[in-house]
Every structure is written in C-alpha cells, then in structure tokens.
C-alpha cells in the first residue's frame, strides 16, 4: 500500500475526509451516528420555514463567543475538544481511522496563543512505513513553529474563526427546514456552498455533484436556543460510502483554559513532522 502524506486544507477536512481516514484499502468511509428521521417523516412543524431557518441561524451566535466544548464524527474518524477564547487557548483530540485500519493516526493538539503543541500517535500495520517515522518523536508533545503551520488548520488554530466545524456557514446554506418538535429541526442544506466550513472534505462535495445541493440534516438546540447538535446525512458518492457527519456543542460559557504540556514532555517538531502534513 502506498503511504500518502496527510495533506489538510482545513482542520475538519483532514478529520473527516474518507481519503485520509486511515488510508483504508477500500477507500470508503463508515457511517457515524444515526441521524433522526428526515423531513418527510417529521411531525407537524410549530413554526414556519422562515422562522425555523432564522432560529438555526441565530443558534450559532453563541459559538462566536469562543467558550464551548465540541465533538465531531464521521468517515470512521472523531474529534473532540474545547475552545476558550478568553484565554486564547484550545484543545483538540483527533482520531483518524481505527486499530483495524492500515494506518491510524491520533493527534492531541494544544493551542495557547502564540504557541501550539501536538502529540502524535500512529497505529496500524503500515505505521512503520510512514516517511520519516523514526524521527517523528512519537509520544512527546512537539512544539510547532508557527511560521511553518500558518494557514494550516490541521495543525494551527485561528482565534478569529473559533468554530472548527463552521456551523454558522453550514446553516447559511440551508435550503429547506421545518421544526419537528421542541428544539428539533430537519431539512436540507446545500453543502456545495459550505466548503469553507471545514466539516466536509471538498473532494466529497465535488463527488456528490447535484446531490450536494440538498443534503438531509437534522439539528437540535438547547433551551437557550443555542445549537447543540447538527447531523448531516451524506449520500454515497464516488469511492465514499454513505455516512453521517455529527457535530455537537456543549458547555457554552463553561469551558476552561487549555493546560500547557509539561516542559519535560516537550520537544521541537522535526522537519519530518511538517512534511507529513504538507
């Protein structure tokens, strides 16, 4: 099997891209969480379509405050973490693939402006074939040179765009929506206009073709009207199997500052580490 370097145009694209999901031999993703029934199976709405869309647009406002916990899952990969804009810090833990894959990658990222660190773990039968693996300092937190990760959302973090999933961009792409219950919604979203959100690999959007314009989704908001869950039901396209991409938000206003790694666990990242992501 040919080992490819992990190129990531965006943080979540690297996370959720089936092409990067552990370099599986069959090239297909696996479904994540099961979504709720689609629009056709929903109960009678208690708000008009316009009101429902506005409610979902408003639900992302609190994310911009940059104080929350989040999770994402899809294509056999997961991510979870927290953002704490008041301290200009964030933590993220990503797993791409699983132990049965040819290649599994785990990333533990810590951002505390102006510094970033990442601890990398590799697994799977092809892990020893990754270019430069002997020099990757596996098991240590690697301090990152900010000039070498500028613009790389797989390794860096932009405190001007604090949402790794880009839910505000996604909700702007809603084409149809109805309220299905107390704080629950269902509809369709045009993901072809939301590539910059980072929640879906642009290659998948291209493979979807016209289907990208009407991807089913469900959403939930908390009692304060803040987005708590968004699930997109991505159809099969190209080499990618049908999959659910699930995004959740919790603990609005109650996240905590990231903890910098212990000094004795930190090394400077070698060139081979940056090569893996470029």
mmCIF file of C-alpha atoms in Angstrom:
data_model
loop_
_atom_site.group_PDB
_atom_site.id
_atom_site.type_symbol
_atom_site.label_atom_id
_atom_site.label_comp_id
_atom_site.label_asym_id
_atom_site.label_seq_id
_atom_site.Cartn_x
_atom_site.Cartn_y
_atom_site.Cartn_z
ATOM 1 C CA UNK A 1 0.000 0.000 0.000
ATOM 2 C CA UNK A 2 1.276 3.448 -0.863
ATOM 3 C CA UNK A 3 1.527 5.721 2.182
ATOM 4 C CA UNK A 4 0.322 9.221 1.437
ATOM 5 C CA UNK A 5 1.304 12.298 3.363
ATOM 6 C CA UNK A 6 -1.564 13.837 5.246
ATOM 7 C CA UNK A 7 -2.448 16.990 3.330
ATOM 8 C CA UNK A 8 -5.158 19.084 5.021
ATOM 9 C CA UNK A 9 -6.685 22.237 3.620
ATOM 10 C CA UNK A 10 -8.735 22.585 6.791
ATOM 11 C CA UNK A 11 -8.789 21.067 10.242
ATOM 12 C CA UNK A 12 -12.027 19.144 9.887
ATOM 13 C CA UNK A 13 -11.409 18.254 6.264
ATOM 14 C CA UNK A 14 -8.395 16.310 7.475
ATOM 15 C CA UNK A 15 -10.523 14.780 10.180
ATOM 16 C CA UNK A 16 -13.496 13.730 8.105
ATOM 17 C CA UNK A 17 -12.046 13.099 4.655
ATOM 18 C CA UNK A 18 -12.610 9.460 3.655
ATOM 19 C CA UNK A 19 -9.457 9.718 1.546
ATOM 20 C CA UNK A 20 -7.496 10.335 4.739
ATOM 21 C CA UNK A 21 -9.482 8.074 7.022
ATOM 22 C CA UNK A 22 -6.577 5.763 7.747
ATOM 23 C CA UNK A 23 -5.856 5.084 4.056
ATOM 24 C CA UNK A 24 -8.330 2.184 4.029
ATOM 25 C CA UNK A 25 -7.781 -0.211 1.152
ATOM 26 C CA UNK A 26 -11.437 0.021 0.078
ATOM 27 C CA UNK A 27 -11.360 3.838 0.178
ATOM 28 C CA UNK A 28 -14.779 4.071 1.796
ATOM 29 C CA UNK A 29 -15.905 5.821 4.929
ATOM 30 C CA UNK A 30 -18.055 4.352 7.652
ATOM 31 C CA UNK A 31 -21.254 5.829 8.921
ATOM 32 C CA UNK A 32 -21.167 7.798 12.141
ATOM 33 C CA UNK A 33 -24.072 8.487 14.448
ATOM 34 C CA UNK A 34 -27.526 7.624 13.130
ATOM 35 C CA UNK A 35 -29.498 10.703 12.247
ATOM 36 C CA UNK A 36 -33.096 11.358 13.155
ATOM 37 C CA UNK A 37 -35.846 10.877 10.570
ATOM 38 C CA UNK A 38 -35.645 13.164 7.546
ATOM 39 C CA UNK A 39 -38.115 15.918 6.723
ATOM 40 C CA UNK A 40 -40.666 13.583 5.162
ATOM 41 C CA UNK A 41 -41.050 11.681 8.423
ATOM 42 C CA UNK A 42 -41.199 14.651 10.775
ATOM 43 C CA UNK A 43 -44.121 15.796 12.860
ATOM 44 C CA UNK A 44 -46.117 18.887 12.054
ATOM 45 C CA UNK A 45 -43.954 21.983 12.440
ATOM 46 C CA UNK A 46 -44.734 24.580 15.081
ATOM 47 C CA UNK A 47 -43.018 27.366 13.142
ATOM 48 C CA UNK A 48 -42.888 28.492 9.528
ATOM 49 C CA UNK A 49 -39.925 27.522 7.377
ATOM 50 C CA UNK A 50 -38.586 31.073 7.560
ATOM 51 C CA UNK A 51 -38.860 31.140 11.340
ATOM 52 C CA UNK A 52 -37.157 27.742 11.606
ATOM 53 C CA UNK A 53 -34.232 28.808 9.439
ATOM 54 C CA UNK A 54 -33.799 32.028 11.380
ATOM 55 C CA UNK A 55 -33.828 30.071 14.634
ATOM 56 C CA UNK A 56 -30.984 27.898 13.344
ATOM 57 C CA UNK A 57 -29.050 30.895 12.048
ATOM 58 C CA UNK A 58 -29.407 32.505 15.479
ATOM 59 C CA UNK A 59 -28.402 29.261 17.199
ATOM 60 C CA UNK A 60 -24.798 29.671 16.044
ATOM 61 C CA UNK A 61 -24.340 33.152 17.527
ATOM 62 C CA UNK A 62 -23.097 31.853 20.883
ATOM 63 C CA UNK A 63 -20.348 29.862 19.153
ATOM 64 C CA UNK A 64 -18.660 33.109 18.176
ATOM 65 C CA UNK A 65 -18.082 33.848 21.866
ATOM 66 C CA UNK A 66 -15.464 31.089 21.745
ATOM 67 C CA UNK A 67 -16.278 29.346 25.011
ATOM 68 C CA UNK A 68 -17.622 25.826 24.441
ATOM 69 C CA UNK A 69 -16.863 22.117 24.083
ATOM 70 C CA UNK A 70 -17.420 20.320 20.808
ATOM 71 C CA UNK A 71 -17.264 16.944 19.110
ATOM 72 C CA UNK A 72 -17.322 15.776 15.501
ATOM 73 C CA UNK A 73 -17.584 12.307 13.988
ATOM 74 C CA UNK A 74 -17.807 10.817 10.523
ATOM 75 C CA UNK A 75 -15.970 8.640 7.980
ATOM 76 C CA UNK A 76 -14.541 6.476 10.753
ATOM 77 C CA UNK A 77 -12.887 9.460 12.432
ATOM 78 C CA UNK A 78 -13.631 11.520 15.528
ATOM 79 C CA UNK A 79 -12.621 14.778 17.167
ATOM 80 C CA UNK A 80 -13.446 16.393 20.466
ATOM 81 C CA UNK A 81 -12.159 19.337 22.404
ATOM 82 C CA UNK A 82 -12.818 22.748 23.817
ATOM 83 C CA UNK A 83 -12.283 26.350 22.837
ATOM 84 C CA UNK A 84 -11.613 29.053 25.423
ATOM 85 C CA UNK A 85 -11.237 32.363 23.622
ATOM 86 C CA UNK A 86 -10.933 34.396 26.874
ATOM 87 C CA UNK A 87 -7.535 32.762 27.465
ATOM 88 C CA UNK A 88 -6.776 32.427 23.733
ATOM 89 C CA UNK A 89 -6.459 28.663 24.162
ATOM 90 C CA UNK A 90 -7.960 25.489 22.747
ATOM 91 C CA UNK A 91 -7.533 21.720 22.999
ATOM 92 C CA UNK A 92 -8.437 19.090 20.421
ATOM 93 C CA UNK A 93 -8.096 15.317 20.256
ATOM 94 C CA UNK A 94 -8.496 13.653 16.871
ATOM 95 C CA UNK A 95 -8.525 10.016 15.798
ATOM 96 C CA UNK A 96 -8.361 9.173 12.111
ATOM 97 C CA UNK A 97 -9.095 5.510 11.410
ATOM 98 C CA UNK A 98 -9.128 2.640 13.906
ATOM 99 C CA UNK A 99 -6.769 -0.168 15.015
ATOM 100 C CA UNK A 100 -8.024 -2.427 12.201
ATOM 101 C CA UNK A 101 -7.077 0.121 9.526
ATOM 102 C CA UNK A 102 -3.828 0.040 7.597
ATOM 103 C CA UNK A 103 -2.961 3.328 9.243
ATOM 104 C CA UNK A 104 -4.461 5.002 12.309
ATOM 105 C CA UNK A 105 -3.482 8.463 13.481
ATOM 106 C CA UNK A 106 -4.181 10.144 16.812
ATOM 107 C CA UNK A 107 -3.461 13.812 17.388
ATOM 108 C CA UNK A 108 -3.570 15.599 20.739
ATOM 109 C CA UNK A 109 -3.357 19.317 19.968
ATOM 110 C CA UNK A 110 -2.938 22.139 22.463
ATOM 111 C CA UNK A 111 -3.061 25.777 21.433
ATOM 112 C CA UNK A 112 -2.184 28.563 23.822
ATOM 113 C CA UNK A 113 -1.586 31.665 21.772
ATOM 114 C CA UNK A 114 1.061 32.197 20.477
ATOM 115 C CA UNK A 115 2.204 28.567 20.919
ATOM 116 C CA UNK A 116 0.952 25.205 19.668
ATOM 117 C CA UNK A 117 1.914 21.654 20.583
ATOM 118 C CA UNK A 118 0.844 18.294 19.210
ATOM 119 C CA UNK A 119 1.362 14.723 20.364
ATOM 120 C CA UNK A 120 1.166 12.212 17.542
ATOM 121 C CA UNK A 121 0.403 8.502 17.740
ATOM 122 C CA UNK A 122 0.460 6.140 14.778
ATOM 123 C CA UNK A 123 -1.047 2.669 14.612
ATOM 124 C CA UNK A 124 -1.954 0.013 12.080
ATOM 125 C CA UNK A 125 0.166 -2.390 10.087
ATOM 126 C CA UNK A 126 1.505 0.362 7.793
ATOM 127 C CA UNK A 127 2.575 2.757 10.576
ATOM 128 C CA UNK A 128 6.231 1.782 10.252
ATOM 129 C CA UNK A 129 6.156 2.760 6.559
ATOM 130 C CA UNK A 130 5.231 6.421 7.161
ATOM 131 C CA UNK A 131 8.012 8.628 5.716
ATOM 132 C CA UNK A 132 10.430 9.732 8.446
ATOM 133 C CA UNK A 133 8.572 7.837 11.196
ATOM 134 C CA UNK A 134 11.795 7.231 13.125
ATOM 135 C CA UNK A 135 12.248 10.992 13.617
ATOM 136 C CA UNK A 136 8.657 11.911 14.494
ATOM 137 C CA UNK A 137 9.183 11.874 18.297
ATOM 138 C CA UNK A 138 6.061 9.791 18.869
ATOM 139 C CA UNK A 139 4.715 10.033 22.412
ATOM 140 C CA UNK A 140 6.144 13.526 23.047
ATOM 141 C CA UNK A 141 4.437 16.890 22.678
ATOM 142 C CA UNK A 142 6.053 18.564 19.704
ATOM 143 C CA UNK A 143 6.310 22.330 19.819
ATOM 144 C CA UNK A 144 5.290 23.781 16.468
ATOM 145 C CA UNK A 145 6.942 26.610 14.573
ATOM 146 C CA UNK A 146 4.057 28.994 13.865
ATOM 147 C CA UNK A 147 5.672 30.193 10.635
ATOM 148 C CA UNK A 148 5.535 26.621 9.307
ATOM 149 C CA UNK A 149 1.887 25.975 10.131
ATOM 150 C CA UNK A 150 0.427 29.343 9.176
ATOM 151 C CA UNK A 151 -2.814 28.739 7.306
ATOM 152 C CA UNK A 152 -2.742 25.002 8.073
ATOM 153 C CA UNK A 153 -5.935 24.430 10.052
ATOM 154 C CA UNK A 154 -4.990 20.795 10.615
ATOM 155 C CA UNK A 155 -2.230 21.948 12.975
ATOM 156 C CA UNK A 156 -2.914 25.598 13.722
ATOM 157 C CA UNK A 157 -5.896 27.401 15.197
ATOM 158 C CA UNK A 158 -7.413 30.716 14.155
ATOM 159 C CA UNK A 159 -8.910 32.571 17.112
ATOM 160 C CA UNK A 160 -10.747 34.792 14.641
ATOM 161 C CA UNK A 161 -12.609 31.670 13.434
ATOM 162 C CA UNK A 162 -13.153 29.731 16.625
ATOM 163 C CA UNK A 163 -15.561 27.062 15.349
ATOM 164 C CA UNK A 164 -13.704 24.024 13.936
ATOM 165 C CA UNK A 165 -16.917 22.814 12.276
ATOM 166 C CA UNK A 166 -18.059 26.113 10.733
ATOM 167 C CA UNK A 167 -21.691 25.597 11.693
ATOM 168 C CA UNK A 168 -22.569 29.236 11.003
ATOM 169 C CA UNK A 169 -21.553 28.749 7.362
ATOM 170 C CA UNK A 170 -23.449 25.466 7.166
ATOM 171 C CA UNK A 171 -26.706 26.923 8.485
ATOM 172 C CA UNK A 172 -26.500 29.726 5.929
ATOM 173 C CA UNK A 173 -26.656 27.008 3.272
ATOM 174 C CA UNK A 174 -29.998 25.632 4.489
ATOM 175 C CA UNK A 175 -32.405 25.271 1.564
ATOM 176 C CA UNK A 176 -35.386 23.775 3.409
ATOM 177 C CA UNK A 177 -36.156 23.323 7.079
ATOM 178 C CA UNK A 178 -39.057 22.745 9.409
ATOM 179 C CA UNK A 179 -39.371 22.473 13.151
ATOM 180 C CA UNK A 180 -40.122 18.866 14.098
ATOM 181 C CA UNK A 181 -40.543 19.256 17.840
ATOM 182 C CA UNK A 182 -39.394 21.263 20.826
ATOM 183 C CA UNK A 183 -35.912 22.426 19.865
ATOM 184 C CA UNK A 184 -35.581 19.951 16.962
ATOM 185 C CA UNK A 185 -35.406 20.626 13.235
ATOM 186 C CA UNK A 186 -34.990 18.743 9.955
ATOM 187 C CA UNK A 187 -34.411 19.808 6.388
ATOM 188 C CA UNK A 188 -31.850 20.013 3.614
ATOM 189 C CA UNK A 189 -28.647 22.011 3.219
ATOM 190 C CA UNK A 190 -26.640 22.952 0.144
ATOM 191 C CA UNK A 191 -23.141 21.864 1.156
ATOM 192 C CA UNK A 192 -21.687 22.961 -2.187
ATOM 193 C CA UNK A 193 -21.719 26.497 -0.784
ATOM 194 C CA UNK A 194 -20.174 25.478 2.516
ATOM 195 C CA UNK A 195 -16.761 24.069 1.643
ATOM 196 C CA UNK A 196 -15.111 26.780 3.732
ATOM 197 C CA UNK A 197 -16.943 25.496 6.818
ATOM 198 C CA UNK A 198 -14.409 22.680 7.072
ATOM 199 C CA UNK A 199 -16.876 19.989 8.157
ATOM 200 C CA UNK A 200 -16.837 18.151 4.847
ATOM 201 C CA UNK A 201 -13.945 17.315 2.566
ATOM 202 C CA UNK A 202 -14.164 19.400 -0.658
ATOM 203 C CA UNK A 203 -13.428 16.227 -2.649
ATOM 204 C CA UNK A 204 -16.591 14.663 -1.240
ATOM 205 C CA UNK A 205 -18.601 17.772 -2.140
ATOM 206 C CA UNK A 206 -17.320 17.511 -5.712
ATOM 207 C CA UNK A 207 -18.144 13.796 -5.883
ATOM 208 C CA UNK A 208 -21.701 14.466 -4.693
ATOM 209 C CA UNK A 209 -22.427 16.576 -7.761
ATOM 210 C CA UNK A 210 -26.042 17.790 -7.797
ATOM 211 C CA UNK A 211 -26.750 15.830 -4.607
ATOM 212 C CA UNK A 212 -24.633 18.366 -2.711
ATOM 213 C CA UNK A 213 -27.418 20.923 -3.136
ATOM 214 C CA UNK A 214 -29.917 19.023 -0.988
ATOM 215 C CA UNK A 215 -28.167 17.019 1.739
ATOM 216 C CA UNK A 216 -30.606 15.987 4.505
ATOM 217 C CA UNK A 217 -29.840 17.203 8.012
ATOM 218 C CA UNK A 218 -31.302 17.269 11.494
ATOM 219 C CA UNK A 219 -30.498 19.771 14.228
ATOM 220 C CA UNK A 220 -31.159 20.369 17.908
ATOM 221 C CA UNK A 221 -30.929 23.500 20.010
ATOM 222 C CA UNK A 222 -30.727 23.757 23.792
ATOM 223 C CA UNK A 223 -33.339 25.554 25.959
ATOM 224 C CA UNK A 224 -31.469 28.824 25.353
ATOM 225 C CA UNK A 225 -31.753 28.360 21.583
ATOM 226 C CA UNK A 226 -28.072 27.529 21.092
ATOM 227 C CA UNK A 227 -27.042 24.841 18.616
ATOM 228 C CA UNK A 228 -26.377 21.563 20.436
ATOM 229 C CA UNK A 229 -26.332 19.045 17.576
ATOM 230 C CA UNK A 230 -26.131 19.037 13.793
ATOM 231 C CA UNK A 231 -26.195 15.797 11.786
ATOM 232 C CA UNK A 232 -25.705 15.780 8.015
ATOM 233 C CA UNK A 233 -26.698 12.606 6.155
ATOM 234 C CA UNK A 234 -24.171 12.448 3.315
ATOM 235 C CA UNK A 235 -25.174 10.146 0.427
ATOM 236 C CA UNK A 236 -22.747 7.690 -1.148
ATOM 237 C CA UNK A 237 -20.623 9.377 -3.804
ATOM 238 C CA UNK A 238 -17.582 8.264 -5.771
ATOM 239 C CA UNK A 239 -15.480 5.993 -3.564
ATOM 240 C CA UNK A 240 -17.169 7.208 -0.365
ATOM 241 C CA UNK A 241 -19.925 5.224 1.315
ATOM 242 C CA UNK A 242 -22.974 6.969 2.741
ATOM 243 C CA UNK A 243 -22.117 8.488 6.097
ATOM 244 C CA UNK A 244 -23.474 10.693 8.846
ATOM 245 C CA UNK A 245 -21.414 13.646 9.988
ATOM 246 C CA UNK A 246 -22.368 14.616 13.506
ATOM 247 C CA UNK A 247 -21.341 17.841 15.251
ATOM 248 C CA UNK A 248 -22.200 18.642 18.866
ATOM 249 C CA UNK A 249 -21.701 21.648 21.151
ATOM 250 C CA UNK A 250 -21.943 21.679 24.951
ATOM 251 C CA UNK A 251 -20.876 23.718 27.982
ATOM 252 C CA UNK A 252 -21.407 27.125 26.421
ATOM 253 C CA UNK A 253 -19.663 29.654 28.636
ATOM 254 C CA UNK A 254 -18.207 26.930 30.860
ATOM 255 C CA UNK A 255 -15.120 25.726 29.004
ATOM 256 C CA UNK A 256 -11.779 26.093 30.747
ATOM 257 C CA UNK A 257 -8.365 27.281 29.629
ATOM 258 C CA UNK A 258 -6.114 24.725 27.987
ATOM 259 C CA UNK A 259 -3.277 23.239 30.020
ATOM 260 C CA UNK A 260 0.181 23.638 28.526
ATOM 261 C CA UNK A 261 2.105 20.336 28.328
ATOM 262 C CA UNK A 262 4.820 19.684 30.946
ATOM 263 C CA UNK A 263 8.205 21.021 29.857
ATOM 264 C CA UNK A 264 9.836 17.602 30.226
ATOM 265 C CA UNK A 265 7.344 16.190 27.725
ATOM 266 C CA UNK A 266 8.053 18.790 25.006
ATOM 267 C CA UNK A 267 10.460 18.630 22.055
ATOM 268 C CA UNK A 268 10.750 20.789 18.954
ATOM 269 C CA UNK A 269 8.977 19.269 15.953
ATOM 270 C CA UNK A 270 11.452 17.966 13.329
ATOM 271 C CA UNK A 271 11.161 18.704 9.586
ATOM 272 C CA UNK A 272 9.751 15.207 9.057
ATOM 273 C CA UNK A 273 6.711 16.136 11.132
ATOM 274 C CA UNK A 274 5.820 19.139 8.956
ATOM 275 C CA UNK A 275 6.448 17.074 5.821
ATOM 276 C CA UNK A 276 3.769 14.635 6.964
ATOM 277 C CA UNK A 277 1.127 17.376 6.846
ATOM 278 C CA UNK A 278 2.273 19.343 3.790
#
